[in-house]
Coordinates of N, CA and C in Angstrom, one line a residue:
Chain A
D10 N 115.5 104.2 84.5 CA 114.5 103.6 84.0 C 113.2 103.6 84.5
A11 N 112.0 103.6 84.2 CA 110.6 103.8 84.6 C 110.4 102.5 85.4
G12 N 111.0 101.4 85.3 CA 110.7 100.0 85.7 C 109.9 99.3 84.6
V13 N 109.2 98.3 85.3 CA 108.5 97.7 84.4 C 106.8 98.0 84.1
I14 N 106.4 98.3 83.0 CA 105.1 99.2 83.1 C 104.0 98.3 82.9
Q15 N 102.7 98.4 83.2 CA 101.9 97.1 83.1 C 100.6 98.3 82.6
S16 N 100.1 97.8 81.9 CA 98.5 98.7 81.3 C 97.5 97.5 81.1
P17 N 96.3 97.7 81.3 CA 95.7 98.8 82.1 C 96.1 98.7 83.7
R18 N 95.5 99.3 84.4 CA 96.2 99.1 86.3 C 94.8 98.2 86.4
H19 N 93.8 98.8 86.1 CA 92.6 98.0 86.4 C 91.4 97.9 85.3
E20 N 90.8 96.4 85.3 CA 90.1 96.2 83.9 C 88.8 95.3 84.4
V21 N 87.7 96.0 83.8 CA 86.6 95.2 84.2 C 85.7 95.0 83.1
T22 N 85.5 94.1 82.7 CA 84.8 93.1 81.5 C 84.0 92.2 81.9
E23 N 83.0 91.8 80.9 CA 81.8 91.2 81.0 C 82.5 89.4 80.6
M24 N 81.9 88.5 81.2 CA 82.2 87.4 80.7 C 82.0 87.1 79.5
G25 N 83.2 86.3 78.8 CA 82.6 86.1 77.5 C 83.8 87.1 76.6
Q26 N 84.0 88.3 77.2 CA 84.7 88.9 76.3 C 86.4 88.9 76.1
E27 N 86.9 89.2 75.4 CA 88.5 89.5 75.4 C 89.1 90.6 76.0
V28 N 90.1 89.7 76.7 CA 90.8 90.7 77.4 C 92.3 90.7 77.0
T29 N 93.2 91.7 76.9 CA 94.7 92.0 76.6 C 95.2 92.8 77.7
L30 N 96.0 92.0 78.4 CA 96.9 92.8 79.3 C 98.4 93.0 78.7
R31 N 99.2 94.4 79.0 CA 100.2 94.6 78.4 C 101.2 95.0 79.4
C32 N 102.2 94.8 78.7 CA 103.7 94.9 80.0 C 104.7 95.0 78.9
K33 N 105.4 96.3 79.5 CA 106.8 96.8 78.7 C 107.7 96.4 79.9
P34 N 108.7 95.9 79.4 CA 109.6 95.2 80.4 C 110.6 96.1 80.9
I35 N 111.9 96.0 81.7 CA 112.7 97.0 81.6 C 113.7 96.9 80.4
S36 N 114.2 97.7 79.9 CA 115.2 97.8 78.9 C 116.7 97.2 79.4
G37 N 116.9 96.1 78.6 CA 118.1 95.2 78.7 C 118.0 93.9 79.2
H38 N 116.6 93.7 79.7 CA 116.4 92.6 80.6 C 116.0 91.8 79.3
N39 N 116.8 90.4 80.0 CA 116.2 89.3 78.9 C 115.3 88.3 79.0
S40 N 114.5 88.3 80.2 CA 113.7 87.2 80.7 C 112.3 88.3 81.3
L41 N 111.3 87.4 80.6 CA 110.2 88.3 81.2 C 109.2 87.2 81.8
F42 N 108.3 87.4 82.6 CA 107.4 86.3 83.1 C 106.2 87.1 83.5
W43 N 105.1 86.1 83.4 CA 103.8 86.8 83.6 C 103.1 85.8 84.8
Y44 N 102.7 86.5 86.0 CA 102.4 86.0 87.2 C 100.6 86.1 87.4
R45 N 100.0 85.5 88.2 CA 98.5 86.0 88.6 C 98.7 85.3 90.1
Q46 N 98.2 86.4 90.7 CA 97.9 86.5 92.0 C 96.9 86.1 92.5
T47 N 96.7 84.8 93.7 CA 95.5 84.5 94.2 C 95.5 84.4 95.9
M48 N 94.7 84.5 96.4 CA 94.7 84.6 97.5 C 95.3 82.7 98.2
M49 N 94.9 81.6 97.4 CA 95.0 80.6 97.7 C 96.5 80.1 97.6
R50 N 96.9 80.6 96.2 CA 98.3 80.1 95.5 C 99.2 81.3 95.5
G51 N 98.9 82.3 95.9 CA 99.9 83.3 95.9 C 100.0 83.6 94.6
L52 N 101.7 83.8 94.2 CA 102.1 84.3 92.8 C 102.4 82.9 91.9
E53 N 101.5 82.8 91.0 CA 101.6 81.9 90.3 C 102.2 81.8 88.9
L54 N 103.1 81.4 88.5 CA 103.8 81.6 87.5 C 103.1 81.0 86.2
L55 N 102.5 82.3 85.5 CA 102.0 81.5 84.1 C 102.7 81.0 82.9
I56 N 103.8 82.0 82.6 CA 104.4 81.6 81.1 C 106.0 82.5 81.4
Y57 N 106.7 82.3 80.9 CA 107.9 83.0 81.1 C 108.6 83.0 79.6
F58 N 109.5 83.9 79.3 CA 109.8 84.3 78.2 C 111.3 84.4 78.1
N59 N 112.4 84.0 77.5 CA 113.9 84.2 77.6 C 114.2 84.7 76.0
N60 N 114.7 86.1 76.1 CA 115.3 86.5 74.7 C 114.0 86.7 73.7
N61 N 112.7 86.9 74.0 CA 111.5 87.1 73.5 C 111.0 85.6 73.1
V62 N 111.5 84.7 73.6 CA 111.2 83.2 73.1 C 110.1 82.3 74.5
P63 N 108.9 82.0 74.4 CA 108.3 81.3 75.3 C 109.1 80.1 75.5
I64 N 109.4 79.7 76.9 CA 110.1 78.9 77.2 C 109.2 77.7 77.9
D65 N 108.6 78.2 79.0 CA 107.8 77.4 79.7 C 106.4 77.7 80.0
D66 N 105.2 77.8 79.4 CA 104.1 77.9 79.6 C 103.0 77.0 80.5
S67 N 103.7 75.8 81.2 CA 102.9 74.9 82.0 C 102.1 75.5 82.8
G68 N 102.4 76.6 83.3 CA 101.5 77.6 84.1 C 100.1 78.3 83.8
M69 N 100.2 78.0 82.4 CA 98.9 78.9 81.6 C 97.7 78.1 81.9
P70 N 96.5 78.4 82.6 CA 95.8 77.3 83.2 C 94.7 76.6 81.9
E71 N 94.6 77.4 81.0 CA 93.7 76.8 79.7 C 93.9 77.8 78.5
D72 N 93.4 76.7 77.4 CA 93.8 77.4 76.2 C 92.9 78.6 76.2
R73 N 92.3 78.7 77.0 CA 91.8 80.4 76.7 C 92.8 81.5 77.0
F74 N 93.8 81.1 77.4 CA 94.9 82.3 77.9 C 96.3 81.9 76.9
S75 N 96.6 83.0 76.3 CA 97.7 83.0 75.2 C 98.8 84.3 75.7
A76 N 99.7 84.0 75.3 CA 100.9 85.3 75.4 C 102.1 85.0 74.5
K77 N 102.3 86.7 74.2 CA 103.1 86.9 73.1 C 104.0 87.9 73.5
M78 N 105.2 87.8 73.0 CA 106.3 88.6 72.9 C 107.0 88.9 71.7
P79 N 106.4 89.7 71.1 CA 106.9 90.3 69.6 C 108.1 90.8 69.4
N80 N 108.6 91.5 70.4 CA 110.0 92.0 70.6 C 110.2 92.3 71.9
A81 N 111.5 92.8 72.1 CA 112.0 92.7 73.6 C 111.5 93.7 74.6
S82 N 110.8 94.7 74.1 CA 110.3 95.6 74.6 C 108.7 95.6 74.8
F83 N 108.2 94.6 74.7 CA 106.4 94.4 74.6 C 105.9 93.0 74.8
S84 N 105.3 92.8 75.9 CA 104.5 91.2 75.8 C 102.9 91.7 76.0
T85 N 102.5 90.6 75.7 CA 100.7 91.0 75.8 C 100.1 89.4 76.6
L86 N 99.3 89.5 77.6 CA 98.9 88.5 78.1 C 97.6 88.6 77.6
K87 N 96.8 87.4 77.1 CA 95.3 87.6 76.4 C 94.5 86.4 76.8
I88 N 93.3 86.9 77.1 CA 92.4 85.7 77.7 C 91.3 85.9 77.0
Q89 N 90.9 84.9 76.2 CA 89.6 84.7 75.2 C 89.2 83.5 75.3
P90 N 87.9 83.5 75.5 CA 86.7 84.3 76.3 C 87.1 84.3 78.0
S91 N 87.2 85.4 78.6 CA 87.1 85.3 79.9 C 85.9 84.9 80.3
E92 N 86.3 84.3 81.9 CA 85.5 84.1 82.9 C 85.6 84.5 84.0
P93 N 84.6 84.4 84.7 CA 84.5 85.2 86.4 C 85.9 84.7 87.5
R94 N 86.1 83.4 87.3 CA 87.3 82.8 87.7 C 88.7 83.5 87.4
D95 N 88.8 84.3 86.4 CA 89.9 84.4 85.8 C 90.3 85.8 86.5
S96 N 89.4 86.3 87.3 CA 89.3 87.5 88.1 C 90.8 87.6 89.0
A97 N 91.4 88.5 88.9 CA 92.8 88.0 89.9 C 93.5 89.6 89.7
V98 N 94.6 89.3 90.0 CA 95.7 90.6 89.8 C 96.6 89.7 89.2
Y99 N 97.3 90.4 88.0 CA 98.1 89.6 87.1 C 99.3 90.8 87.2
F100 N 100.8 90.0 87.4 CA 101.7 90.9 87.2 C 102.7 90.5 86.2
C101 N 103.3 91.3 85.5 CA 104.6 91.1 85.0 C 105.7 91.4 85.6
A102 N 106.8 90.7 85.4 CA 108.0 91.0 85.7 C 109.2 90.7 84.7
S103 N 110.3 91.6 85.0 CA 111.7 91.0 83.9 C 112.5 90.9 84.7
S104 N 113.7 90.2 84.1 CA 114.9 90.0 85.1 C 116.2 90.2 84.3
L105 N 117.4 89.9 84.3 CA 118.5 90.0 83.8 C 118.9 88.4 83.9
S106 N 118.6 87.8 83.3 CA 119.4 86.3 83.6 C 119.2 85.4 84.9
F107 N 120.0 85.0 85.6 CA 120.2 84.6 87.0 C 120.1 85.8 88.2
Q108 N 119.2 86.6 88.1 CA 118.9 87.9 89.2 C 117.8 87.8 89.3
E109 N 117.4 88.8 90.2 CA 116.0 89.1 90.7 C 115.1 89.6 89.8
A110 N 113.9 89.3 89.9 CA 113.2 89.7 89.0 C 112.6 91.2 89.7
F111 N 111.8 92.2 88.5 CA 111.5 93.2 88.9 C 110.0 93.2 88.3
F112 N 109.1 93.8 89.4 CA 108.1 93.2 89.1 C 107.0 95.1 88.4
G113 N 106.0 94.8 87.8 CA 105.4 95.9 87.5 C 104.3 96.0 88.6
Q114 N 103.2 97.1 88.2 CA 102.3 97.4 89.6 C 101.3 96.4 89.3
G115 N 100.9 95.5 88.3 CA 99.8 94.8 88.3 C 98.9 95.3 87.4
T116 N 97.9 94.5 86.7 CA 96.6 94.7 85.9 C 95.5 94.1 87.1
R117 N 94.6 94.7 87.9 CA 93.6 93.9 88.4 C 92.5 93.8 87.5
L118 N 92.2 92.7 87.4 CA 91.0 92.2 86.4 C 90.0 91.8 87.0
T119 N 88.8 92.0 86.9 CA 87.6 91.9 87.2 C 86.4 91.0 86.2
V120 N 85.8 90.1 86.2 CA 85.3 89.6 84.9 C 83.7 89.5 85.6
V121 N 83.0 89.9 85.2 CA 81.5 90.2 85.9 C 80.7 89.3 85.0
Chain B
D28 N 101.2 70.9 92.6 CA 102.2 70.7 93.3 C 103.0 72.1 93.7
Q29 N 102.7 72.4 94.9 CA 103.5 73.6 95.1 C 105.1 73.2 95.7
Q30 N 105.9 74.0 94.7 CA 107.4 73.3 95.3 C 108.1 74.3 96.1
V31 N 107.0 75.7 96.5 CA 107.7 76.6 97.4 C 106.3 76.7 98.4
K32 N 106.2 76.2 99.7 CA 105.3 76.7 100.7 C 105.6 77.6 101.9
Q33 N 104.7 78.2 101.9 CA 104.5 79.6 103.0 C 103.4 78.7 103.8
N34 N 103.4 78.4 105.2 CA 102.6 77.7 105.8 C 101.6 78.6 106.7
S35 N 102.2 79.6 106.8 CA 101.3 80.5 107.6 C 100.9 81.8 106.8
P36 N 99.8 82.1 106.8 CA 99.1 82.9 106.1 C 99.3 84.4 106.6
S37 N 99.7 84.5 107.9 CA 99.8 85.7 108.7 C 100.5 85.5 110.0
L38 N 101.1 86.6 110.4 CA 101.8 86.8 111.3 C 101.6 88.1 112.0
S39 N 101.5 88.1 113.2 CA 101.6 89.5 114.4 C 102.3 89.4 115.0
V40 N 103.5 91.0 115.2 CA 104.4 90.8 115.9 C 104.3 92.2 116.8
Q41 N 104.8 92.4 117.8 CA 104.7 93.9 118.4 C 106.2 94.6 117.7
E42 N 105.9 96.0 117.7 CA 107.2 96.7 117.3 C 108.0 96.2 118.2
G43 N 109.6 96.2 117.5 CA 110.7 96.2 118.4 C 110.9 95.0 118.6
R44 N 109.8 93.7 118.3 CA 110.3 92.4 118.4 C 110.9 91.9 117.4
I45 N 111.5 90.3 117.4 CA 111.8 89.6 116.1 C 110.8 89.3 115.3
S46 N 110.4 89.4 113.9 CA 109.3 88.7 113.0 C 110.6 87.6 112.2
I47 N 109.7 86.4 112.3 CA 110.3 85.2 112.1 C 109.3 84.7 110.9
L48 N 109.4 84.7 109.7 CA 108.7 84.0 108.3 C 109.6 82.9 107.9
N49 N 108.7 82.0 107.8 CA 109.2 80.4 107.1 C 108.6 80.1 106.1
C50 N 109.5 79.4 105.7 CA 109.5 78.9 104.2 C 110.1 77.1 103.7
D51 N 109.2 76.5 103.4 CA 109.6 75.1 102.7 C 109.7 74.9 101.4
Y52 N 110.8 74.5 100.9 CA 110.8 74.0 99.6 C 111.1 72.6 99.3
T53 N 110.4 72.0 98.0 CA 110.6 70.3 97.5 C 111.7 70.3 96.8
N54 N 112.3 71.4 96.0 CA 113.2 70.6 95.0 C 114.5 71.3 95.3
S55 N 115.6 70.3 95.3 CA 116.7 70.5 95.8 C 117.9 71.3 94.7
M56 N 117.1 71.2 93.6 CA 117.8 71.8 92.6 C 117.7 73.2 92.4
F57 N 117.3 73.8 93.4 CA 117.1 75.4 93.4 C 118.4 76.0 93.7
D58 N 118.8 77.0 92.9 CA 120.0 77.5 93.3 C 119.8 79.2 94.2
Y59 N 118.9 79.6 93.9 CA 118.9 80.6 95.0 C 117.8 80.8 95.7
F60 N 117.6 81.5 96.8 CA 116.2 81.7 97.4 C 116.2 83.1 97.8
L61 N 114.8 83.9 97.7 CA 114.7 85.2 97.6 C 113.1 85.3 98.5
W62 N 113.3 86.5 99.2 CA 112.2 87.2 99.6 C 112.0 88.3 99.0
Y63 N 110.6 88.6 98.9 CA 110.3 89.9 98.2 C 109.0 90.3 99.0
K64 N 108.9 91.8 99.3 CA 108.0 92.3 99.9 C 106.8 93.0 98.9
K65 N 105.5 92.9 99.5 CA 104.4 93.6 98.7 C 103.9 94.5 99.6
Y66 N 103.5 95.4 99.4 CA 102.6 96.5 99.7 C 101.4 96.5 98.7
P67 N 100.2 96.7 99.6 CA 98.9 96.5 98.7 C 98.8 97.3 97.6
A68 N 98.4 97.1 96.5 CA 98.4 98.2 95.0 C 100.0 98.4 94.7
E69 N 100.5 97.5 95.0 CA 101.8 97.6 94.3 C 102.3 96.4 93.7
G70 N 103.7 96.4 93.1 CA 103.7 94.9 92.8 C 105.1 94.5 93.7
P71 N 105.3 93.0 93.9 CA 106.5 92.4 94.8 C 107.8 93.0 94.8
T72 N 108.5 93.7 95.6 CA 110.0 93.9 95.3 C 110.9 93.3 96.1
F73 N 112.0 93.0 95.6 CA 113.2 92.3 96.2 C 113.6 92.8 97.4
L74 N 113.7 91.9 98.2 CA 114.2 92.4 99.6 C 115.5 91.5 99.8
I75 N 115.9 90.4 99.9 CA 117.5 89.7 100.1 C 117.2 88.4 99.6
S76 N 118.2 87.8 99.1 CA 118.7 86.4 98.6 C 119.7 85.7 99.4
I77 N 119.8 84.5 98.8 CA 120.5 83.5 99.6 C 121.2 82.9 98.6
S78 N 122.2 82.3 98.3 CA 122.8 81.3 97.6 C 122.5 79.8 98.1
S79 N 122.3 78.8 97.4 CA 122.0 77.5 98.3 C 123.3 77.1 98.5
I80 N 124.5 77.7 98.3 CA 125.7 77.2 99.0 C 126.4 77.4 100.0
K81 N 125.5 78.6 100.6 CA 125.2 79.3 101.9 C 124.2 79.1 102.8
D82 N 124.6 79.3 104.3 CA 123.1 79.2 105.0 C 123.0 80.3 105.9
K83 N 123.5 81.5 105.4 CA 123.0 82.6 106.2 C 123.5 84.0 105.1
N84 N 122.2 85.1 105.0 CA 123.0 86.2 104.7 C 122.3 87.3 105.4
E85 N 123.0 88.7 105.2 CA 122.4 89.1 106.3 C 122.6 91.0 105.7
D86 N 121.4 91.6 105.8 CA 121.3 93.0 105.4 C 120.4 93.8 106.3
G87 N 121.3 94.3 107.1 CA 120.7 95.5 108.2 C 120.0 94.4 108.8
R88 N 118.3 94.9 109.2 CA 117.9 94.4 110.0 C 117.2 92.9 109.6
F89 N 117.6 92.6 108.2 CA 117.0 91.5 107.8 C 118.3 90.2 107.4
T90 N 117.5 89.1 107.8 CA 118.7 88.0 107.7 C 117.9 86.8 107.0
V91 N 118.5 86.3 106.1 CA 117.8 85.0 105.8 C 118.9 83.9 106.0
F92 N 118.1 82.6 106.8 CA 118.7 81.6 107.1 C 118.2 80.4 106.1
L93 N 119.3 79.5 105.9 CA 119.0 78.3 104.9 C 119.7 77.2 105.5
N94 N 118.4 76.1 105.4 CA 118.7 74.8 106.1 C 118.2 74.0 105.2
K95 N 119.7 73.8 104.4 CA 119.4 72.8 103.4 C 119.0 71.4 103.4
S96 N 119.4 71.0 104.5 CA 119.0 69.3 104.9 C 117.4 69.5 104.9
A97 N 117.1 70.2 105.8 CA 115.4 70.2 106.2 C 115.1 70.7 104.8
K98 N 115.4 71.4 103.8 CA 114.6 72.0 102.6 C 113.6 73.2 103.5
H99 N 114.5 74.2 104.1 CA 113.7 75.0 104.9 C 114.4 76.3 104.7
L100 N 114.0 77.7 104.3 CA 114.6 79.0 104.8 C 113.6 79.9 105.6
S101 N 114.4 80.9 106.3 CA 113.5 81.7 107.2 C 114.2 83.2 106.9
L102 N 113.1 84.1 107.1 CA 113.5 85.5 107.0 C 113.1 85.9 108.5
H103 N 114.3 86.6 109.0 CA 114.3 87.2 110.0 C 114.2 88.9 110.1
I104 N 113.5 89.4 110.8 CA 113.7 90.9 110.8 C 113.7 91.3 112.2
V105 N 114.8 92.0 112.4 CA 114.5 92.4 113.8 C 115.6 93.6 113.9
P106 N 115.1 94.9 114.7 CA 113.8 95.3 115.3 C 112.9 95.2 114.1
S107 N 111.7 94.8 114.7 CA 110.1 94.9 113.5 C 110.0 96.1 113.5
Q108 N 109.4 96.9 112.8 CA 108.8 98.0 112.7 C 107.8 98.2 111.8
P109 N 106.8 99.2 112.4 CA 105.2 98.9 111.6 C 105.2 99.3 110.3
G110 N 106.4 99.8 109.6 CA 106.5 100.1 108.1 C 106.6 98.7 107.5
D111 N 107.2 97.7 108.2 CA 107.7 96.3 107.7 C 106.3 95.7 107.6
S112 N 105.2 95.9 107.7 CA 103.7 95.2 107.7 C 103.5 95.4 106.2
A113 N 103.7 94.3 105.7 CA 103.2 93.9 104.2 C 103.1 92.5 104.2
V114 N 103.1 92.0 102.8 CA 103.1 90.5 102.3 C 104.2 90.2 102.0
Y115 N 104.7 89.1 102.7 CA 106.3 88.5 102.1 C 105.9 87.2 101.7
F116 N 106.9 87.4 100.5 CA 106.8 86.2 99.4 C 108.2 85.2 99.6
C117 N 108.3 83.9 99.7 CA 109.2 83.3 99.8 C 109.4 82.6 98.2
A118 N 110.6 82.6 97.6 CA 111.0 82.6 96.4 C 111.9 81.5 96.0
A119 N 111.7 80.7 95.0 CA 113.3 80.2 94.5 C 113.4 80.0 93.3
L120 N 114.6 80.3 92.7 CA 115.0 80.2 91.6 C 116.1 79.3 91.1
G121 N 115.6 78.8 89.9 CA 116.4 77.7 89.5 C 116.2 77.5 87.9
R122 N 117.3 76.8 87.1 CA 117.0 76.6 85.9 C 116.0 75.9 85.5
G123 N 115.0 76.4 84.6 CA 114.1 75.9 83.6 C 114.5 75.2 82.2
V124 N 113.9 75.0 81.7 CA 114.3 74.6 80.1 C 114.4 75.6 79.5
G125 N 115.8 75.9 79.1 CA 116.0 77.3 78.3 C 116.0 78.6 79.0
G126 N 116.3 78.7 80.2 CA 116.8 79.9 81.1 C 116.1 79.7 82.7
F127 N 115.9 80.6 83.2 CA 115.7 80.4 84.4 C 114.5 81.1 84.9
K128 N 113.6 80.5 85.9 CA 112.5 80.9 86.2 C 112.4 81.0 87.8
T129 N 111.5 81.9 88.6 CA 111.3 82.1 89.9 C 110.1 81.7 90.1
I130 N 110.0 80.7 91.1 CA 108.5 80.0 92.1 C 108.6 80.5 92.9
F131 N 107.1 80.9 93.5 CA 107.0 81.7 94.7 C 106.0 81.3 95.6
G132 N 106.0 81.1 96.5 CA 105.0 80.8 97.5 C 104.0 81.5 97.9
A133 N 102.9 81.2 98.5 CA 101.7 82.0 98.6 C 101.7 83.2 99.7
G134 N 102.7 83.4 100.0 CA 103.0 84.7 101.1 C 102.8 84.7 102.5
T135 N 103.2 85.5 103.5 CA 103.0 85.6 104.6 C 102.7 87.2 105.0
R136 N 101.6 87.3 105.3 CA 101.0 88.5 105.8 C 101.9 89.1 107.2
L137 N 102.4 89.9 107.6 CA 103.1 90.4 108.5 C 102.3 91.6 109.1
F138 N 101.9 91.6 110.3 CA 101.3 93.0 110.8 C 102.4 93.2 112.2
V139 N 102.8 94.5 112.0 CA 103.6 94.6 112.9 C 102.7 96.1 113.9
K140 N 102.5 95.5 115.0 CA 101.9 96.5 116.0 C 102.5 97.7 116.9
A141 N 102.2 98.9 116.8 CA 102.9 99.7 117.3 C 102.7 99.6 119.0

């Protein structure tokens, strides 16, 4: 398995634009997580899915953020409209129930 | 409210010596505690874990200690090697509504000097 695949690796966009981050989890994993890495808070859990169903989105900072998982092999995190303070590295991770999570390489988002 | 705290943002250690990374948590309901290692431009990778019913788990140069009464865990690396230089994240795994979720600390950057 190629592991968790995220795209794009880097994204630079202008303030106000819509940004969509993509994730392909490891086949067979039933949990998917979106994290945001910041200097102050480390890895913040934004939202997680279990069997494609959003379970806890309490970490999503604002209504500008939304996430979907239309099937077991794909998830998106969308920011609309984007703001400079959204600049960070966004990680997707997947796991099999009560086991350690496997992370993708992350998407570095810069909003100018 | 941060449930998992790593109060030391960085640590510098001489090669061959012991590295001790610390972590505190607030929720006594966590079932597992994990340590992840992260190199620049890569995602975190799992390093070692410990069940909440144990107080020690060892894997080669890496040992994790859990003190439940103090809600504290630590990662010991001995001997430390330059290749261990990375950011180490402490994490706690517990039940959320409808599933399990992992909560991470802010990370500690370890520098191992040759």
